[in-house]
Amino acid sequence: MNAANIMTMKVASVRCGKTVAEAMRILSEERVRQLPVIDDDSRVIGLLTSRKLLYFTLPKYITEGLLKDVKFAPDLPQFHQKSTDLAHKDVCEVMDKEFVKIGPEVSVIEVATLFVSAEKPIECILVLDNQDRLLGIISPWDIFKRLCEYTKK
């Protein structure tokens, strides 16, 4: 079994020129946590994640780990202001340019290994063709769904 067998093929995406507010609307409507960012040739050039959006809205002393106990963080107004400012930015200003991508032929065991052995947490893996066009997306849940199907047999 390979990535093509477990990936979700209907993937919401966004293009440069769209605002973060527009992307957030797509995230909410599609009930997803990540949006591939594609160029005019449908090649994936980045990934916008809900985690990254949170990173941009929190004060630096939190994102840099300087304050572990945030119960006493005084910056709720700053959080709201940063959220408002972020909403007007272009998605290409805030997307992750480094993301995990694989081809459709990669085995499921290799995909699972990428999730558990990564230095930083991975929310999804993009499945791309040899020209970096989006074919699908894989989350850990996609692997579990397939495993559950096999255990029922």
PDB file of C-alpha atoms in Angstrom:
ATOM      1  CA  MET A   1       0.000   0.000   0.000  1.00  0.00           C
ATOM      2  CA  ASN A   2       1.285   3.471  -0.824  1.00  0.00           C
ATOM      3  CA  ALA A   3       0.505   7.148  -0.283  1.00  0.00           C
ATOM      4  CA  ALA A   4      -1.860   7.257  -3.254  1.00  0.00           C
ATOM      5  CA  ASN A   5      -4.069   4.651  -1.529  1.00  0.00           C
ATOM      6  CA  ILE A   6      -4.550   6.613   1.688  1.00  0.00           C
ATOM      7  CA  MET A   7      -4.352  10.287   0.712  1.00  0.00           C
ATOM      8  CA  THR A   8      -7.325  12.617   0.710  1.00  0.00           C
ATOM      9  CA  MET A   9      -7.664  13.832  -2.863  1.00  0.00           C
ATOM     10  CA  LYS A  10     -10.195  16.630  -2.408  1.00  0.00           C
ATOM     11  CA  VAL A  11      -7.913  19.259  -0.896  1.00  0.00           C
ATOM     12  CA  ALA A  12      -8.818  22.877  -0.305  1.00  0.00           C
ATOM     13  CA  SER A  13      -6.034  25.262  -1.300  1.00  0.00           C
ATOM     14  CA  VAL A  14      -5.361  28.965  -1.595  1.00  0.00           C
ATOM     15  CA  ARG A  15      -3.302  31.193  -3.896  1.00  0.00           C
ATOM     16  CA  CYS A  16      -1.013  34.119  -3.191  1.00  0.00           C
ATOM     17  CA  GLY A  17      -2.939  37.365  -3.248  1.00  0.00           C
ATOM     18  CA  LYS A  18      -5.597  36.037  -0.894  1.00  0.00           C
ATOM     19  CA  THR A  19      -5.694  37.475   2.585  1.00  0.00           C
ATOM     20  CA  VAL A  20      -5.287  35.463   5.737  1.00  0.00           C
ATOM     21  CA  ALA A  21      -8.918  36.345   6.536  1.00  0.00           C
ATOM     22  CA  GLU A  22     -10.007  34.676   3.296  1.00  0.00           C
ATOM     23  CA  ALA A  23      -7.837  31.660   4.064  1.00  0.00           C
ATOM     24  CA  MET A  24      -9.265  31.448   7.581  1.00  0.00           C
ATOM     25  CA  ARG A  25     -12.759  31.399   6.100  1.00  0.00           C
ATOM     26  CA  ILE A  26     -11.733  28.438   3.910  1.00  0.00           C
ATOM     27  CA  LEU A  27     -10.145  26.666   6.893  1.00  0.00           C
ATOM     28  CA  SER A  28     -13.380  27.108   8.835  1.00  0.00           C
ATOM     29  CA  GLU A  29     -15.765  26.164   6.014  1.00  0.00           C
ATOM     30  CA  GLU A  30     -13.749  23.125   4.949  1.00  0.00           C
ATOM     31  CA  ARG A  31     -13.091  22.119   8.574  1.00  0.00           C
ATOM     32  CA  VAL A  32      -9.371  21.648   7.952  1.00  0.00           C
ATOM     33  CA  ARG A  33      -6.257  22.823   9.774  1.00  0.00           C
ATOM     34  CA  GLN A  34      -3.975  23.378   6.802  1.00  0.00           C
ATOM     35  CA  LEU A  35      -4.146  24.873   3.330  1.00  0.00           C
ATOM     36  CA  PRO A  36      -1.581  24.268   0.611  1.00  0.00           C
ATOM     37  CA  VAL A  37      -0.633  27.506  -1.143  1.00  0.00           C
ATOM     38  CA  ILE A  38      -0.374  27.088  -4.903  1.00  0.00           C
ATOM     39  CA  ASP A  39       0.968  29.280  -7.674  1.00  0.00           C
ATOM     40  CA  ASP A  40      -0.629  30.077 -11.043  1.00  0.00           C
ATOM     41  CA  ASP A  41       0.702  26.793 -12.468  1.00  0.00           C
ATOM     42  CA  SER A  42      -0.945  24.832  -9.618  1.00  0.00           C
ATOM     43  CA  ARG A  43       2.443  24.027  -8.048  1.00  0.00           C
ATOM     44  CA  VAL A  44       2.593  23.951  -4.263  1.00  0.00           C
ATOM     45  CA  ILE A  45       4.796  26.769  -2.964  1.00  0.00           C
ATOM     46  CA  GLY A  46       3.866  26.743   0.707  1.00  0.00           C
ATOM     47  CA  LEU A  47       1.565  25.578   3.460  1.00  0.00           C
ATOM     48  CA  LEU A  48      -0.651  27.669   5.713  1.00  0.00           C
ATOM     49  CA  THR A  49      -1.498  25.983   9.008  1.00  0.00           C
ATOM     50  CA  SER A  50      -3.682  26.907  11.938  1.00  0.00           C
ATOM     51  CA  ARG A  51      -0.627  26.370  14.165  1.00  0.00           C
ATOM     52  CA  LYS A  52       1.348  28.965  12.183  1.00  0.00           C
ATOM     53  CA  LEU A  53      -1.534  31.433  12.406  1.00  0.00           C
ATOM     54  CA  LEU A  54      -1.585  31.013  16.186  1.00  0.00           C
ATOM     55  CA  TYR A  55       2.153  31.586  16.261  1.00  0.00           C
ATOM     56  CA  PHE A  56       1.698  34.959  14.537  1.00  0.00           C
ATOM     57  CA  THR A  57      -1.043  36.076  16.932  1.00  0.00           C
ATOM     58  CA  LEU A  58       0.712  35.275  20.209  1.00  0.00           C
ATOM     59  CA  PRO A  59       3.191  37.667  21.832  1.00  0.00           C
ATOM     60  CA  LYS A  60       6.866  36.934  21.140  1.00  0.00           C
ATOM     61  CA  TYR A  61       7.642  36.167  24.768  1.00  0.00           C
ATOM     62  CA  ILE A  62       5.236  33.228  24.490  1.00  0.00           C
ATOM     63  CA  THR A  63       6.273  31.963  21.035  1.00  0.00           C
ATOM     64  CA  GLU A  64       9.935  32.150  21.990  1.00  0.00           C
ATOM     65  CA  GLY A  65       9.266  30.167  25.174  1.00  0.00           C
ATOM     66  CA  LEU A  66      10.267  32.950  27.563  1.00  0.00           C
ATOM     67  CA  LEU A  67       7.056  32.662  29.579  1.00  0.00           C
ATOM     68  CA  LYS A  68       5.994  29.117  30.419  1.00  0.00           C
ATOM     69  CA  ASP A  69       3.048  30.005  32.671  1.00  0.00           C
ATOM     70  CA  VAL A  70       0.801  32.167  30.508  1.00  0.00           C
ATOM     71  CA  LYS A  71      -1.976  32.518  33.104  1.00  0.00           C
ATOM     72  CA  PHE A  72      -0.629  35.936  33.969  1.00  0.00           C
ATOM     73  CA  ALA A  73       0.099  37.094  30.412  1.00  0.00           C
ATOM     74  CA  PRO A  74      -1.129  40.684  30.195  1.00  0.00           C
ATOM     75  CA  ASP A  75      -1.435  40.896  26.425  1.00  0.00           C
ATOM     76  CA  LEU A  76      -5.038  40.033  25.530  1.00  0.00           C
ATOM     77  CA  PRO A  77      -5.445  43.386  23.716  1.00  0.00           C
ATOM     78  CA  GLN A  78      -2.173  42.677  21.883  1.00  0.00           C
ATOM     79  CA  PHE A  79      -3.521  39.236  20.899  1.00  0.00           C
ATOM     80  CA  HIS A  80      -6.636  40.850  19.405  1.00  0.00           C
ATOM     81  CA  GLN A  81      -4.604  43.517  17.595  1.00  0.00           C
ATOM     82  CA  LYS A  82      -2.193  40.954  16.167  1.00  0.00           C
ATOM     83  CA  SER A  83      -5.156  38.863  14.968  1.00  0.00           C
ATOM     84  CA  THR A  84      -6.647  41.886  13.230  1.00  0.00           C
ATOM     85  CA  ASP A  85      -3.319  42.804  11.624  1.00  0.00           C
ATOM     86  CA  LEU A  86      -2.749  39.221  10.511  1.00  0.00           C
ATOM     87  CA  ALA A  87      -6.166  39.019   8.835  1.00  0.00           C
ATOM     88  CA  HIS A  88      -5.133  41.629   6.265  1.00  0.00           C
ATOM     89  CA  LYS A  89      -1.821  40.023   5.304  1.00  0.00           C
ATOM     90  CA  ASP A  90      -1.281  38.048   2.114  1.00  0.00           C
ATOM     91  CA  VAL A  91      -1.088  34.292   2.738  1.00  0.00           C
ATOM     92  CA  CYS A  92       2.293  34.209   1.013  1.00  0.00           C
ATOM     93  CA  GLU A  93       3.713  36.472   3.726  1.00  0.00           C
ATOM     94  CA  VAL A  94       2.876  33.991   6.485  1.00  0.00           C
ATOM     95  CA  MET A  95       2.925  30.555   4.846  1.00  0.00           C
ATOM     96  CA  ASP A  96       5.504  27.934   5.703  1.00  0.00           C
ATOM     97  CA  LYS A  97       7.856  27.551   2.767  1.00  0.00           C
ATOM     98  CA  GLU A  98       9.274  24.365   4.240  1.00  0.00           C
ATOM     99  CA  PHE A  99       6.823  21.489   4.391  1.00  0.00           C
ATOM    100  CA  VAL A 100       6.902  17.730   4.080  1.00  0.00           C
ATOM    101  CA  LYS A 101       6.143  16.457   0.598  1.00  0.00           C
ATOM    102  CA  ILE A 102       6.266  13.022  -0.954  1.00  0.00           C
ATOM    103  CA  GLY A 103       5.354  11.281  -4.185  1.00  0.00           C
ATOM    104  CA  PRO A 104       2.294   9.035  -4.516  1.00  0.00           C
ATOM    105  CA  GLU A 105       4.422   5.874  -4.642  1.00  0.00           C
ATOM    106  CA  VAL A 106       5.868   6.249  -1.122  1.00  0.00           C
ATOM    107  CA  SER A 107       4.885   3.336   1.116  1.00  0.00           C
ATOM    108  CA  VAL A 108       2.488   3.812   4.023  1.00  0.00           C
ATOM    109  CA  ILE A 109       5.146   2.651   6.479  1.00  0.00           C
ATOM    110  CA  GLU A 110       7.442   5.417   5.205  1.00  0.00           C
ATOM    111  CA  VAL A 111       4.608   7.938   5.581  1.00  0.00           C
ATOM    112  CA  ALA A 112       3.921   6.809   9.162  1.00  0.00           C
ATOM    113  CA  THR A 113       7.632   7.025   9.949  1.00  0.00           C
ATOM    114  CA  LEU A 114       7.755  10.621   8.723  1.00  0.00           C
ATOM    115  CA  PHE A 115       5.027  11.553  11.206  1.00  0.00           C
ATOM    116  CA  VAL A 116       6.664   9.977  14.239  1.00  0.00           C
ATOM    117  CA  SER A 117      10.333  10.680  13.528  1.00  0.00           C
ATOM    118  CA  ALA A 118      10.195  14.344  12.547  1.00  0.00           C
ATOM    119  CA  GLU A 119      12.105  16.870  14.654  1.00  0.00           C
ATOM    120  CA  LYS A 120       9.146  19.258  14.636  1.00  0.00           C
ATOM    121  CA  PRO A 121       5.515  18.103  14.797  1.00  0.00           C
ATOM    122  CA  ILE A 122       4.027  17.437  11.360  1.00  0.00           C
ATOM    123  CA  GLU A 123       0.317  18.073  10.887  1.00  0.00           C
ATOM    124  CA  CYS A 124       0.145  16.786   7.338  1.00  0.00           C
ATOM    125  CA  ILE A 125       2.162  15.485   4.429  1.00  0.00           C
ATOM    126  CA  LEU A 126       1.495  16.784   0.937  1.00  0.00           C
ATOM    127  CA  VAL A 127       1.470  14.315  -1.939  1.00  0.00           C
ATOM    128  CA  LEU A 128       2.825  15.961  -5.082  1.00  0.00           C
ATOM    129  CA  ASP A 129       3.550  14.865  -8.620  1.00  0.00           C
ATOM    130  CA  ASN A 130       7.006  15.277 -10.167  1.00  0.00           C
ATOM    131  CA  GLN A 131       6.177  18.888 -11.092  1.00  0.00           C
ATOM    132  CA  ASP A 132       5.141  19.802  -7.514  1.00  0.00           C
ATOM    133  CA  ARG A 133       1.425  19.852  -8.330  1.00  0.00           C
ATOM    134  CA  LEU A 134      -0.888  18.803  -5.520  1.00  0.00           C
ATOM    135  CA  LEU A 135      -2.317  15.290  -5.745  1.00  0.00           C
ATOM    136  CA  GLY A 136      -3.496  14.881  -2.174  1.00  0.00           C
ATOM    137  CA  ILE A 137      -2.825  15.309   1.507  1.00  0.00           C
ATOM    138  CA  ILE A 138      -2.208  12.816   4.311  1.00  0.00           C
ATOM    139  CA  SER A 139      -2.772  13.265   8.029  1.00  0.00           C
ATOM    140  CA  PRO A 140      -2.124  10.666  10.712  1.00  0.00           C
ATOM    141  CA  TRP A 141      -5.876  10.080  10.726  1.00  0.00           C
ATOM    142  CA  ASP A 142      -5.742   8.873   7.096  1.00  0.00           C
ATOM    143  CA  ILE A 143      -3.335   6.137   8.150  1.00  0.00           C
ATOM    144  CA  PHE A 144      -5.529   5.110  11.112  1.00  0.00           C
ATOM    145  CA  LYS A 145      -8.646   4.982   8.929  1.00  0.00           C
ATOM    146  CA  ARG A 146      -6.912   2.534   6.595  1.00  0.00           C
ATOM    147  CA  LEU A 147      -5.636   0.434   9.506  1.00  0.00           C
ATOM    148  CA  CYS A 148      -9.158   0.272  10.942  1.00  0.00           C
ATOM    149  CA  GLU A 149     -10.473  -0.975   7.601  1.00  0.00           C
ATOM    150  CA  TYR A 150      -7.937  -3.802   7.672  1.00  0.00           C
ATOM    151  CA  THR A 151      -8.735  -4.805  11.242  1.00  0.00           C
ATOM    152  CA  LYS A 152     -12.384  -5.233  10.289  1.00  0.00           C
ATOM    153  CA  LYS A 153     -11.493  -7.808   7.620  1.00  0.00           C
TER     154      LYS A 153
END
